[in-house]
mmCIF file of C-alpha atoms and ligand atoms in Angstrom:
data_model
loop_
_atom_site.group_PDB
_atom_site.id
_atom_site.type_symbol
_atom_site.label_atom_id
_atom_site.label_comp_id
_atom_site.label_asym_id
_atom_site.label_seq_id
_atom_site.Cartn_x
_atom_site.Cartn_y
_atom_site.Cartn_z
ATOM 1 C CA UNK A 12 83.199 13.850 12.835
ATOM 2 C CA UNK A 13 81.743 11.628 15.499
ATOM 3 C CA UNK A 14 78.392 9.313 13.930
ATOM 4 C CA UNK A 15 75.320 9.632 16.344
ATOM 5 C CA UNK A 16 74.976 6.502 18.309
ATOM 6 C CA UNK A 17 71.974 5.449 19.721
ATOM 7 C CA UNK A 18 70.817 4.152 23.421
ATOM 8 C CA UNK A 19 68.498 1.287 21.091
ATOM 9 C CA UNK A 20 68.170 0.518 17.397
ATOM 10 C CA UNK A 21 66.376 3.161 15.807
ATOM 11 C CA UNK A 22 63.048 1.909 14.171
ATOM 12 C CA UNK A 23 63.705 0.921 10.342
ATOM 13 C CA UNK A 24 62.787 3.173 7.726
ATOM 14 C CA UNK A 25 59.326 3.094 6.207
ATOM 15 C CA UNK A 26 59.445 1.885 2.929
ATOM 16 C CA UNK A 27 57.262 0.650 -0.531
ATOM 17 C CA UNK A 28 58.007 -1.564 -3.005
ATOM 18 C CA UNK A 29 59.008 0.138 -6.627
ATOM 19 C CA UNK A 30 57.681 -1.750 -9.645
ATOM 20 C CA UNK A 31 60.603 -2.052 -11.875
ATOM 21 C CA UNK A 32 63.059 -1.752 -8.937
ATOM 22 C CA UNK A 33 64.821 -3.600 -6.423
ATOM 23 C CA UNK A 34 65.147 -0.580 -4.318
ATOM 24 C CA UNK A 35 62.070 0.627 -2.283
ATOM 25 C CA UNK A 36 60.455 4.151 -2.042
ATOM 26 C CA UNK A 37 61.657 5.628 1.570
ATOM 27 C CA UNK A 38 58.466 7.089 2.841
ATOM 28 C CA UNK A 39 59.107 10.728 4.491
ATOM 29 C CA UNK A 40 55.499 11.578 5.714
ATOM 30 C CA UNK A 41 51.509 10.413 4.956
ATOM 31 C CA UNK A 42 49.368 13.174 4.437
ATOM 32 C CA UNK A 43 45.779 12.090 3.717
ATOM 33 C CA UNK A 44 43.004 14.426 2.139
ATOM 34 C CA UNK A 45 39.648 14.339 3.569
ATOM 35 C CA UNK A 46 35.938 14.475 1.592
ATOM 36 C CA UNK A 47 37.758 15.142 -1.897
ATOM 37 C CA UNK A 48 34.566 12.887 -3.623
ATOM 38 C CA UNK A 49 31.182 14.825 -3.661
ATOM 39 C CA UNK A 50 28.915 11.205 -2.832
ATOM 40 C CA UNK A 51 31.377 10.224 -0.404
ATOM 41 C CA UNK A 52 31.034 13.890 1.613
ATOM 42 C CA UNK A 53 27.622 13.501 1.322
ATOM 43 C CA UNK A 54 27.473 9.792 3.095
ATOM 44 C CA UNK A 55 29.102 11.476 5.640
ATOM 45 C CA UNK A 56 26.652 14.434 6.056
ATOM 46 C CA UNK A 57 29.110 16.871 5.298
ATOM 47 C CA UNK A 58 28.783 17.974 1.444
ATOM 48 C CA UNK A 59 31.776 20.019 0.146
ATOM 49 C CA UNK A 60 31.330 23.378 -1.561
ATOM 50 C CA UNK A 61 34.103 23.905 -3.729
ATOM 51 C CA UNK A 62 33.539 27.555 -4.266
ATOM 52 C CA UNK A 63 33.758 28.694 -0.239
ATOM 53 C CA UNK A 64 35.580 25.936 0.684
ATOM 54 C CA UNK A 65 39.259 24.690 0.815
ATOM 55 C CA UNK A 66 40.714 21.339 1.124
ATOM 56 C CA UNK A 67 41.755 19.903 4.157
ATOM 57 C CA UNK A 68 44.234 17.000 5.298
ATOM 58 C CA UNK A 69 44.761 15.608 7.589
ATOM 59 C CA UNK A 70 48.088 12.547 8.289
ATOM 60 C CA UNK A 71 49.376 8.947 9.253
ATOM 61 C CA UNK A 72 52.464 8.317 10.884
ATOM 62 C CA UNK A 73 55.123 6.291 8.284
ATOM 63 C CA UNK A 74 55.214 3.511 11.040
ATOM 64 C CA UNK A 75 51.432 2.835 10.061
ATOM 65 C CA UNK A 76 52.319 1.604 6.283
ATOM 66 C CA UNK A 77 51.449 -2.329 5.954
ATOM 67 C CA UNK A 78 51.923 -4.006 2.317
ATOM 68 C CA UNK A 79 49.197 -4.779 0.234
ATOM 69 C CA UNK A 80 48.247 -8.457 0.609
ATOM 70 C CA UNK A 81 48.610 -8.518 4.504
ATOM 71 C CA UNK A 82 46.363 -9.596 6.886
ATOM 72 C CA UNK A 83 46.237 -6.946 9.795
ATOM 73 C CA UNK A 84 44.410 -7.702 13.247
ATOM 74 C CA UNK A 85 40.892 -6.072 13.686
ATOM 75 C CA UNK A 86 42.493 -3.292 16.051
ATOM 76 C CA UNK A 87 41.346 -1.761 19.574
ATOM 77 C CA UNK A 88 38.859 0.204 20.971
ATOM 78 C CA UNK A 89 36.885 0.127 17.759
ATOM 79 C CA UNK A 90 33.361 -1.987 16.799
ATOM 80 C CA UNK A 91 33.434 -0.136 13.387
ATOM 81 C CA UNK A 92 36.278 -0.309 11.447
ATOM 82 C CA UNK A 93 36.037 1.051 7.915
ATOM 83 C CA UNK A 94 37.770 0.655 4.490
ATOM 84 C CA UNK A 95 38.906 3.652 2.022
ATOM 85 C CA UNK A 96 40.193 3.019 -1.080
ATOM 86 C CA UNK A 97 41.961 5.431 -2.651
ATOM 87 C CA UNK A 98 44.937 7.037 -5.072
ATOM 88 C CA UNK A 99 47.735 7.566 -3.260
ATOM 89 C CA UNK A 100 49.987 10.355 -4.901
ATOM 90 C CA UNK A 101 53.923 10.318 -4.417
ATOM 91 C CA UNK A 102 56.237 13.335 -4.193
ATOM 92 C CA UNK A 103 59.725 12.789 -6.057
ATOM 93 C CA UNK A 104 61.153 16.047 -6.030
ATOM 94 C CA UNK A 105 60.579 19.104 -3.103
ATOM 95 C CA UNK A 106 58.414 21.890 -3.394
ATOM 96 C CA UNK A 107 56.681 24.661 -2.032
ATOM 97 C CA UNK A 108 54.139 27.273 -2.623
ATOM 98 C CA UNK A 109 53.669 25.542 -6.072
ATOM 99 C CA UNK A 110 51.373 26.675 -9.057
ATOM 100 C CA UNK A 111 49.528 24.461 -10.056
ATOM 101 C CA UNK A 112 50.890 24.429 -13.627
ATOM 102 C CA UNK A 113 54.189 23.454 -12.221
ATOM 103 C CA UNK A 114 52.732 20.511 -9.639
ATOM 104 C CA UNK A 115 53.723 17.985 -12.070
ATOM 105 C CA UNK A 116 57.776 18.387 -11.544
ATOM 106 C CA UNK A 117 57.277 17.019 -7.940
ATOM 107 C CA UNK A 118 55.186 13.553 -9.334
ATOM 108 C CA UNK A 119 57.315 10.383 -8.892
ATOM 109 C CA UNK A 120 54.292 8.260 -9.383
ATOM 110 C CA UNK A 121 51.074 6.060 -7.995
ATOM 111 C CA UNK A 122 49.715 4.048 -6.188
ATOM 112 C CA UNK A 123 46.650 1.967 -4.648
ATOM 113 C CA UNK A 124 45.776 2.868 -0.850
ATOM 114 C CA UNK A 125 43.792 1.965 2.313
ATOM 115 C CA UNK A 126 43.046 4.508 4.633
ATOM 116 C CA UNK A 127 41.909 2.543 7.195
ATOM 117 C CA UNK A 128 39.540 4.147 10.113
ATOM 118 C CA UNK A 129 37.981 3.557 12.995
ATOM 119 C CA UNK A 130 35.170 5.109 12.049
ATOM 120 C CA UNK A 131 33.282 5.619 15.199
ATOM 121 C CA UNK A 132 36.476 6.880 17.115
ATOM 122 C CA UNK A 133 36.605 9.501 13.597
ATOM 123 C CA UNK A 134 33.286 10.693 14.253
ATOM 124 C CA UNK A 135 32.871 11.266 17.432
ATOM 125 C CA UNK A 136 36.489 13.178 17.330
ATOM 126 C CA UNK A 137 34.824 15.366 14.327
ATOM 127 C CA UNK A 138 31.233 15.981 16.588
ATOM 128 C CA UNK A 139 33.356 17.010 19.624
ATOM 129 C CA UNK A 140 36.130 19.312 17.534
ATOM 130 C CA UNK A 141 38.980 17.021 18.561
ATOM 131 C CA UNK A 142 41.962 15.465 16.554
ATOM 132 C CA UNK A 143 41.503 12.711 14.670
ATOM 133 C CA UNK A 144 44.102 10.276 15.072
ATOM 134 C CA UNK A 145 42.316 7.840 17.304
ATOM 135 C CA UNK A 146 40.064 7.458 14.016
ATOM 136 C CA UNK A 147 43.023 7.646 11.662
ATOM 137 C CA UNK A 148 46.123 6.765 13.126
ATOM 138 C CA UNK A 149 46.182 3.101 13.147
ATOM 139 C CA UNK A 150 48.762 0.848 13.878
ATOM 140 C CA UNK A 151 49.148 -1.289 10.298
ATOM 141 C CA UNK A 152 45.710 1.099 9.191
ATOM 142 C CA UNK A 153 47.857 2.576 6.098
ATOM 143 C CA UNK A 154 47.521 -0.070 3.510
ATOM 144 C CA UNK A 155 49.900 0.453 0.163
ATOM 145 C CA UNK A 156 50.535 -1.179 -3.160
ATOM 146 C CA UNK A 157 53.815 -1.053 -4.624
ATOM 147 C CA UNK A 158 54.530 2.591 -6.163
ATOM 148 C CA UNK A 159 54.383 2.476 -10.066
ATOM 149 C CA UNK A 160 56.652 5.470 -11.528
ATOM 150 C CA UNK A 161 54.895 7.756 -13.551
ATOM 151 C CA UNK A 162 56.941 10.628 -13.111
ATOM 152 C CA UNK A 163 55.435 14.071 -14.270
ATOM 153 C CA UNK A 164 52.277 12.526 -15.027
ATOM 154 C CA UNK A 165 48.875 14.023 -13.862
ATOM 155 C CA UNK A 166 46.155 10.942 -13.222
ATOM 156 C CA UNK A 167 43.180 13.005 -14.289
ATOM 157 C CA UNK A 168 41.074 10.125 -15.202
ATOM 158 C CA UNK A 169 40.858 5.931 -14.585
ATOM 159 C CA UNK A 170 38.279 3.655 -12.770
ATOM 160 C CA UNK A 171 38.657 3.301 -8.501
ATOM 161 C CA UNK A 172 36.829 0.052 -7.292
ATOM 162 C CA UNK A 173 36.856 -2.019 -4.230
ATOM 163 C CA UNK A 174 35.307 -5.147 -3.706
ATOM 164 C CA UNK A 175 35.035 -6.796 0.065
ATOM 165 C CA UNK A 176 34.381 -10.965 -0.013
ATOM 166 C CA UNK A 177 34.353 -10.712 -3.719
ATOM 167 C CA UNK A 178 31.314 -8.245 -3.775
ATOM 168 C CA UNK A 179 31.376 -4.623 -5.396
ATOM 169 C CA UNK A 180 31.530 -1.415 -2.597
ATOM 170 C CA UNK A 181 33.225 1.121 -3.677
ATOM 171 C CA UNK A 182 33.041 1.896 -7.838
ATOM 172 C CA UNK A 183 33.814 5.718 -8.848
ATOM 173 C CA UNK A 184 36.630 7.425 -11.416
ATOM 174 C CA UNK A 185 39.560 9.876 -10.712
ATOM 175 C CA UNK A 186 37.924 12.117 -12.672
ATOM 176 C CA UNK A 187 35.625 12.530 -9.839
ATOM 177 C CA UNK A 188 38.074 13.853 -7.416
ATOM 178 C CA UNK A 189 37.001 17.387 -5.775
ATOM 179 C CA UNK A 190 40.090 18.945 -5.466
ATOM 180 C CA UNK A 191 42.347 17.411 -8.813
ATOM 181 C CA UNK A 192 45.936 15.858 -8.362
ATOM 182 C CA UNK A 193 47.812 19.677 -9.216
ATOM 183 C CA UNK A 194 45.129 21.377 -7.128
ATOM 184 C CA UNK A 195 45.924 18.768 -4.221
ATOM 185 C CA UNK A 196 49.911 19.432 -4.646
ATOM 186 C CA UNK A 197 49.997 23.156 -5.237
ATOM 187 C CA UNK A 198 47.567 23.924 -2.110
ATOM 188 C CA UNK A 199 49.253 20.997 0.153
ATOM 189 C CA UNK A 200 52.383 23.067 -0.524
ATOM 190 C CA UNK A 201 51.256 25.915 0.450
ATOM 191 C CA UNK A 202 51.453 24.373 4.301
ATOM 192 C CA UNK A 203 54.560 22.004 4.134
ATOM 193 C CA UNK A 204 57.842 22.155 2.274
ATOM 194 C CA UNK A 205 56.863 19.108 0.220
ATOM 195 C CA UNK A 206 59.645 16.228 -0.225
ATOM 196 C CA UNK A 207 60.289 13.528 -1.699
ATOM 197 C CA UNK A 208 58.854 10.217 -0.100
ATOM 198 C CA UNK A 209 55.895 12.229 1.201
ATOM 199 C CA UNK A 210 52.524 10.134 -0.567
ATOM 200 C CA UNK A 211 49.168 11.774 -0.466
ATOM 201 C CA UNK A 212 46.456 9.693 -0.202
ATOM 202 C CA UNK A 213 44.200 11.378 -2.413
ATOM 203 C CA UNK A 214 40.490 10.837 -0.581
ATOM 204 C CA UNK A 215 37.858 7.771 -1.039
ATOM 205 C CA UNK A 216 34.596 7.529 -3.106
ATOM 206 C CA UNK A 217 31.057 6.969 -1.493
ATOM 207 C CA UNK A 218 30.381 3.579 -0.423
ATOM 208 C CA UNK A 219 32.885 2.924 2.958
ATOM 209 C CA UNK A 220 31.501 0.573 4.886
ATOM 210 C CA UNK A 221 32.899 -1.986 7.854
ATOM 211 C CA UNK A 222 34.876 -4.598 7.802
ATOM 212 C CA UNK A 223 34.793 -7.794 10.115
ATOM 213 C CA UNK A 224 37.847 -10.052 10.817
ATOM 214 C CA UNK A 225 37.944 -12.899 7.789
ATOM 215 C CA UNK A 226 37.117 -10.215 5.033
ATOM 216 C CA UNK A 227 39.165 -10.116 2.210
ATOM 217 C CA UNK A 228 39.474 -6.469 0.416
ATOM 218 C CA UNK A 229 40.720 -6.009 -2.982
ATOM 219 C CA UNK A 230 40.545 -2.846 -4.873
ATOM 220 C CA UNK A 231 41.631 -1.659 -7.975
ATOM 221 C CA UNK A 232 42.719 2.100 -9.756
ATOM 222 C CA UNK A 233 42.863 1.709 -13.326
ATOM 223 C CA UNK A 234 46.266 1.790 -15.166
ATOM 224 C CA UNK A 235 48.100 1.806 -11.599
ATOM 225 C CA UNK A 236 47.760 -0.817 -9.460
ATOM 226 C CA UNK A 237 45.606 -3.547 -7.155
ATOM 227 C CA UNK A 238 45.476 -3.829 -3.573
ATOM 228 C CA UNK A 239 44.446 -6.699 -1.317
ATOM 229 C CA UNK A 240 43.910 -6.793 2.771
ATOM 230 C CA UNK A 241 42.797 -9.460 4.794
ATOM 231 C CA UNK A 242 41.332 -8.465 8.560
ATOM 232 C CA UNK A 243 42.311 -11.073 11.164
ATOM 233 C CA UNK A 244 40.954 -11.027 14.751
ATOM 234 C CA UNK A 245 42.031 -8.775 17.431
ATOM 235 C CA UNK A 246 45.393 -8.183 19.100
ATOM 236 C CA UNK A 247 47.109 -10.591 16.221
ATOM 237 C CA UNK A 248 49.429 -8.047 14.014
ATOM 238 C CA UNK A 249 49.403 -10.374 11.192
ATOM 239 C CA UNK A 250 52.864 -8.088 9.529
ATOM 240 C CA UNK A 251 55.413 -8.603 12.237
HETATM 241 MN MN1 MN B 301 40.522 8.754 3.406
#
């Protein structure tokens, strides 16, 4: 058997730190579920009926992933750039079309997430019916804290605060979540084969707001993890 050679280096893998390990989490895909908290869909003018309604997602490329406690440049084409904090969910075992009283097998564990957006690229993709990866798909826009194995358990509850220059923004609970951590699994599986090293960020609570180069971010989920970000100005990719 002849190994595949390559005209370049292929681009490394992404990756997250593991607490407790010295290996790191290869990351397989981002998926990223939109208006999962009721104030948050309502800041956005779009309130969420559960009843008639199902979840959507949509994803981040891998190669967007920047450690928590970076600084990131303010990127391009963008005079509102937003934070999100939220739960990011990550997939240890595969899975598809999976109750919901069974989502629990594919849990590897937790962490604490950015999804950053260029929020007026994001809306004006939504008002016109286009994609939204100008908005979401950010180079270095997909902050991550180190993955904390919890495996098979179900985060139903625990505190989800950011604070920008020190001051409080965003302050809401799990338990708040629209669509839960099994409801999220089971009906993202319904669409993908689910593997393991896909993370999920779970959706943000009300309060996003903009960020301007020199802000410091750090945010907080209860019993998992913290998260820091620093913006620097334009064109600088603080990570590389
Ligand atoms: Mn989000």
């Amino acid at each position: 058997m002849t190994a595949t050679t390559y005209l370049w280096n292929p681009p490394p893998v992404a990756s997250l730190p593991v607490r407790g390990h010295h290996e790191h989490l290869p990351v397989n895909r981002i998926f990223c579920v939109g208006r999962n908290y009721h104030a948050h869909a309502v800041e956005m003018g779009r309130p969420v009926d559960k009843a008639t309604e199902r979840a959507f997602y949509f994803t981040k490329s891998p190669q967007t992933l920047v450690p928590s406690g970076a600084t990131v440049a303010y990127p391009p084409e963008t005079n509102n750039y937003h934070y999100e904090m939220e739960l990011v969910l990550v997939i240890g075992k595969s899975g598809f079309r999976v109750p919901t009283e069974r989502a629990h097998e594919l849990i590897f564990g937790y962490a604490c997430g950015l999804d950053m957006t260029r929020r007026d690229l994001q809306l004006i993709a939504r008002d016109k019916g286009r994609p939204w990866d100008l908005g979401k798909d950010i180079e270095d826009g997909s902050v991550c804290s180190e993955v904390v194995p919890m495996p098979g358990v179900v985060i139903e509850q625990g505190e989800i605060e950011l604070e920008v220059n020190g001051e409080v923004k965003q302050k809401s609970d799990v338990s708040n979540l629209i669509w839960n951590i099994r409801e999220i699994i089971s009906d993202l599986s319904l669409y993908y084969h689910l593997q393991p090293g896909d993370i999920i960020y779970t959706g943000t609570p009300e309060g996003v707001g903009p960020l301007l180069p020199g802000d410091h971010v750090e945010g907080r989920v209860e019993g998992v993890a913290n998260i820091r970000l620093t913006v620097g100005r334009s064109g600088h990719l603080g990570t590389s």
